[in-house]
Coordinates of C-alpha atoms in Angstrom, one line a residue:
M14 CA 0.0 0.2 -0.2
S15 CA 1.3 3.4 -0.9
R16 CA 1.8 6.6 1.3
L17 CA -1.1 8.6 1.9
F18 CA 1.4 11.8 2.5
S19 CA 4.4 12.9 2.0
A20 CA 4.8 15.4 4.9
Y21 CA 3.3 15.4 8.4
V22 CA 2.7 19.0 9.8
I23 CA 1.9 19.5 13.6
V24 CA 0.9 22.8 15.1
D25 CA 1.3 23.4 18.6
W26 CA -1.1 26.7 18.8
S27 CA -1.2 29.3 21.4
A28 CA -3.9 32.1 22.5
A29 CA -1.3 34.4 23.7
A30 CA -2.0 38.0 23.7
K31 CA 1.5 39.4 23.0
P32 CA 4.3 38.0 21.0
T33 CA 5.9 35.0 22.5
T34 CA 8.6 32.4 21.6
G35 CA 9.9 29.4 23.7
A36 CA 7.8 27.4 25.9
D37 CA 4.1 27.5 25.7
S38 CA 4.2 29.4 22.2
I39 CA 3.4 28.2 18.8
W40 CA 5.5 25.6 17.5
I41 CA 5.2 24.1 14.0
G42 CA 7.1 20.7 13.3
V43 CA 7.4 19.7 9.5
L44 CA 8.4 15.8 8.6
K45 CA 9.0 15.8 5.1
R46 CA 11.1 13.8 2.5
D47 CA 14.2 15.5 1.1
V48 CA 15.7 15.2 -2.4
R49 CA 16.8 11.6 -1.5
F50 CA 13.2 10.4 0.0
R51 CA 14.7 10.3 3.7
L52 CA 12.3 11.9 6.0
T53 CA 13.9 14.9 7.8
F54 CA 12.5 17.2 10.1
E55 CA 12.6 21.1 10.6
S56 CA 10.5 23.2 13.3
Y57 CA 9.5 26.6 13.7
N58 CA 8.5 28.9 16.5
P59 CA 7.0 32.1 14.7
A60 CA 6.3 34.6 17.9
T61 CA 2.3 35.7 16.6
R62 CA -0.5 33.7 15.3
G63 CA 0.0 36.1 11.9
E64 CA 3.9 34.9 11.6
A65 CA 2.7 30.9 12.0
E66 CA -0.2 31.7 9.3
T67 CA 2.6 33.0 6.5
R68 CA 5.2 29.9 7.5
L69 CA 2.4 27.5 7.2
A70 CA 1.1 28.9 3.9
A71 CA 4.7 28.8 2.7
V72 CA 5.3 25.4 3.7
L73 CA 2.2 24.3 2.2
D74 CA 2.6 26.2 -1.1
D75 CA 6.2 24.8 -1.5
L76 CA 4.6 21.1 -0.9
K77 CA 2.1 21.7 -3.5
K78 CA 4.8 22.7 -5.9
R79 CA 6.4 19.7 -5.2
G80 CA 3.3 17.6 -5.8
E81 CA 3.3 16.3 -2.4
R82 CA 0.3 15.7 0.0
A83 CA 0.5 17.0 3.6
L84 CA -1.3 15.9 6.8
V85 CA -1.6 19.0 9.0
G86 CA -2.4 18.6 12.5
F87 CA -3.9 21.6 14.9
D88 CA -3.8 20.7 19.0
F89 CA -7.4 22.3 19.3
P90 CA -10.5 21.4 18.9
L91 CA -12.1 22.1 15.4
G92 CA -15.7 21.7 16.6
F93 CA -17.9 23.0 19.5
P94 CA -20.1 21.1 21.6
R95 CA -23.0 19.6 19.7
G96 CA -26.0 22.0 19.6
L97 CA -24.0 25.2 19.8
S98 CA -25.1 26.4 15.9
K99 CA -28.8 25.6 17.0
A100 CA -28.5 27.2 20.2
L101 CA -27.2 30.7 18.4
S102 CA -29.4 30.1 15.6
L103 CA -26.9 30.2 13.0
P104 CA -27.6 30.0 9.2
G105 CA -26.3 27.1 7.1
E106 CA -26.8 23.5 6.6
K107 CA -23.4 22.5 8.2
P108 CA -23.4 23.4 11.6
W109 CA -19.3 22.8 12.0
R110 CA -19.4 25.2 9.0
A111 CA -21.8 27.8 10.9
V112 CA -19.8 28.0 13.7
W113 CA -16.5 28.8 11.7
D114 CA -18.3 31.5 9.6
Q115 CA -19.5 33.3 13.1
L116 CA -16.2 33.2 14.7
A117 CA -14.5 34.6 11.6
K118 CA -16.7 37.7 11.9
M119 CA -16.2 38.2 15.7
V120 CA -12.4 37.4 16.2
K121 CA -10.1 40.6 16.0
D122 CA -6.6 38.9 16.2
K123 CA -4.1 41.8 15.4
A124 CA -0.7 41.5 14.0
D125 CA 1.1 42.0 17.6
N126 CA -1.2 39.2 19.0
T127 CA -3.7 41.3 20.9
N128 CA -7.1 39.6 20.2
N129 CA -10.8 39.7 21.9
R130 CA -11.3 36.2 22.6
F131 CA -12.9 37.3 25.8
G132 CA -14.9 39.5 24.6
V133 CA -15.8 36.7 21.9
G134 CA -16.5 34.4 24.6
S135 CA -18.7 36.9 26.7
E136 CA -20.9 37.8 23.8
I137 CA -21.7 33.9 23.0
N138 CA -22.2 33.9 26.5
R139 CA -24.7 36.7 26.3
R140 CA -26.4 35.2 23.3
L141 CA -26.9 31.7 24.9
T142 CA -27.7 32.5 28.3
G143 CA -27.4 36.2 29.2
G144 CA -25.0 34.9 32.2
P145 CA -21.2 34.1 32.5
F146 CA -21.8 30.8 31.1
P147 CA -20.9 28.5 29.7
F148 CA -17.5 30.1 28.4
W149 CA -15.7 31.1 31.9
G150 CA -12.0 32.0 32.6
C151 CA -10.3 35.4 32.2
P152 CA -8.0 37.6 34.0
P153 CA -10.1 39.7 36.7
K154 CA -9.6 43.0 34.8
D155 CA -10.9 41.5 32.0
A156 CA -14.1 40.3 33.7
L157 CA -17.5 41.1 32.7
T158 CA -21.1 40.3 33.2
T159 CA -21.0 38.0 31.1
L160 CA -17.8 36.4 31.7
Q161 CA -16.3 35.7 35.0
P162 CA -12.5 34.5 36.0
K163 CA -14.0 31.5 37.7
R164 CA -16.6 28.7 36.6
P165 CA -20.0 30.3 37.9
R166 CA -21.5 26.7 38.0
E167 CA -21.7 22.9 36.8
H168 CA -23.3 22.0 33.4
G169 CA -26.7 20.8 34.1
E170 CA -29.6 19.5 32.3
G171 CA -30.8 21.9 29.3
D172 CA -27.3 23.4 28.9
L173 CA -24.9 22.3 26.0
P174 CA -22.9 19.7 27.3
E175 CA -19.3 20.4 29.0
F176 CA -17.6 18.1 26.7
R177 CA -17.6 16.9 23.3
Y178 CA -17.8 13.3 22.5
A179 CA -14.1 13.3 21.4
D180 CA -13.1 14.8 24.7
E181 CA -14.8 12.4 26.6
A182 CA -12.7 9.3 24.7
A183 CA -9.8 11.2 25.5
N184 CA -10.2 12.2 29.2
A185 CA -8.2 9.5 30.7
K186 CA -5.4 11.8 29.4
G187 CA -6.7 14.9 30.7
A188 CA -8.6 16.8 28.1
H189 CA -9.8 20.2 29.0
S190 CA -13.2 21.4 28.1
I191 CA -13.6 24.0 25.2
W192 CA -15.4 26.6 27.6
K193 CA -12.3 27.2 29.4
L194 CA -10.9 30.4 28.2
Y195 CA -7.9 31.1 30.4
Y196 CA -5.1 29.3 32.6
N197 CA -3.6 26.0 32.0
G198 CA -5.2 24.1 29.5
S199 CA -7.4 26.8 27.9
V200 CA -8.2 25.2 24.7
G201 CA -11.2 27.3 24.2
G202 CA -9.1 30.3 24.0
Q203 CA -7.0 28.1 21.4
A204 CA -9.8 27.3 19.2
I205 CA -11.4 30.7 19.0
V206 CA -8.6 32.3 17.7
G207 CA -7.5 29.1 16.1
I208 CA -10.5 28.3 13.9
P209 CA -10.6 31.3 12.1
A210 CA -6.8 30.9 11.0
V211 CA -8.0 27.2 9.9
R212 CA -10.5 28.6 8.0
R213 CA -8.6 31.1 6.2
L214 CA -6.0 28.1 5.1
K215 CA -9.1 26.0 4.1
D216 CA -10.8 28.7 1.9
A217 CA -7.5 30.1 0.3
R218 CA -7.3 26.4 -1.4
G219 CA -10.9 25.4 -1.6
E220 CA -11.3 21.7 -2.4
A221 CA -7.5 21.1 -2.2
V222 CA -8.2 21.2 1.6
R223 CA -10.1 18.8 3.2
I224 CA -11.0 19.3 7.1
W225 CA -11.4 15.7 9.0
P226 CA -14.1 14.3 9.5
F227 CA -16.2 17.3 8.2
E228 CA -15.6 16.9 4.9
T229 CA -14.2 13.3 4.4
G230 CA -16.5 11.9 6.9
F231 CA -15.5 8.9 9.0
K232 CA -13.7 6.2 7.0
A233 CA -10.2 4.7 6.1
L234 CA -9.1 6.9 3.6
T235 CA -7.2 5.6 0.3
D236 CA -4.8 7.4 -2.3
A237 CA -8.2 7.0 -4.3
D238 CA -10.3 9.0 -1.9
L239 CA -7.6 12.1 -1.8
E240 CA -7.5 12.1 -5.4
G241 CA -6.8 16.4 -5.8
V242 CA -6.3 16.7 -2.3
A243 CA -3.1 18.7 -1.3
V244 CA -3.9 18.9 2.6
V245 CA -5.7 16.9 4.8
V246 CA -6.4 19.0 8.4
A247 CA -7.1 17.1 11.4
E248 CA -7.5 17.7 15.4
V249 CA -4.3 16.3 17.2
Y250 CA -3.9 15.9 20.9
P251 CA 0.0 15.3 21.2
S252 CA -0.2 14.3 25.2
M253 CA -1.8 11.2 23.9
I254 CA 1.8 9.7 22.5
K255 CA 4.6 9.4 24.9
T256 CA 7.1 11.6 24.1
A257 CA 10.8 11.0 23.6
P258 CA 13.0 14.2 24.5
V259 CA 16.1 15.3 22.7
A260 CA 18.6 17.3 24.8
G261 CA 17.6 21.2 24.6
E262 CA 14.3 20.7 23.4
V263 CA 11.4 22.6 25.1
K264 CA 8.4 19.9 25.7
D265 CA 6.1 21.5 22.9
L266 CA 8.7 21.3 20.3
T267 CA 9.1 17.7 21.4
Q268 CA 5.5 16.9 20.9
V269 CA 5.2 18.1 17.6
R270 CA 8.0 16.3 16.4
T271 CA 7.0 13.0 18.2
L272 CA 3.9 13.0 16.9
A273 CA 4.8 13.9 13.3
E274 CA 6.9 10.8 13.5
H275 CA 4.2 8.5 14.9
F276 CA 2.0 9.4 11.7
A277 CA 4.7 9.1 9.5
K278 CA 5.5 5.6 10.8
L279 CA 1.9 4.7 10.2
D280 CA 1.9 6.0 7.0
E281 CA 4.9 4.0 6.1
A282 CA 3.6 0.8 7.4
G283 CA 0.1 1.4 5.5
K284 CA -1.7 1.7 8.7
L285 CA -2.6 5.3 8.8
G286 CA -5.6 5.3 6.3
A287 CA -7.4 3.4 8.9
V288 CA -7.1 5.9 11.5
F289 CA -9.3 8.2 9.8
A290 CA -12.2 5.6 10.2
A291 CA -14.9 5.6 13.1
P292 CA -13.7 5.0 15.9
K293 CA -14.6 1.6 17.6
G294 CA -17.0 1.3 20.3
V295 CA -18.7 4.6 19.8
A296 CA -22.2 5.2 19.3
E297 CA -23.8 6.4 16.4
E298 CA -25.3 9.5 17.9
A299 CA -21.7 10.4 18.6
L300 CA -20.5 9.7 15.4
E301 CA -23.2 11.8 13.8
A302 CA -22.4 14.6 16.1
A303 CA -18.7 14.3 15.7
A304 CA -19.2 14.6 11.8
T305 CA -21.1 17.3 11.5
E306 CA -20.3 19.7 14.5
E307 CA -18.2 18.5 17.3
G308 CA -15.1 17.2 15.7
W309 CA -12.7 14.1 16.6
I310 CA -9.3 13.5 17.8
L311 CA -7.2 11.9 15.1
G312 CA -6.2 8.5 17.1
A313 CA -8.4 9.2 19.9

């Protein structure tokens, strides 16, 4: 069986509000084949999300010129818990895309990393509940009537779920809720500023970019399935893979490198295509929610 991809790009994102490098910043790991078809790894540590988008575009454009297909993994959710699009009365037949479009309208992310993720969370809270729920977490100086530093209450009957089905599947590894916008593990903040970036990447390349599982469905992918596709984008969770640090590497760099190597090994063995299929033991209603609005973690 031939390989599905020539390159494996893993992105460790950040919602930082100022330019940042080093630990706990954006790291892009690129594992690709050189002129002798040997896998080589290179990494980038852009200080801002704008610089990261520019770098990603350059990497993908270079691969496209060479006729090579890439798997691109982002370490934040590409969808929200089931029911958000409906609760916000968003237009469109695809709930995941409706939420993406809404975030693109709301998010302001400047060149210096200044962003309004807390304002976006606050406004969505206002529309959903009129109070500081379900999004929570912010510096005290950014607290508003509809967004508070601490979670005001537990999720209950009638609320949107705290976790996606994918989060529940990965929870043994310590998955965090997307409604959390601040503090360690604040994947909500990363998703709010990250999804618009992925949307721009997708829209600039059209059908040559497919978002898994929203645009591919859950199925074991083959080369024929990816005819004309240059990029497959998926959500990844670096903590699911045991890392092997190299002296001098920060944790984030180790994680993107290790995960890229993991997917490359699966691909070399002809086993990566099966990872895109429906996870075993997951109920049909969960698979339907994942494929249409929540998303899933590749390999979970």
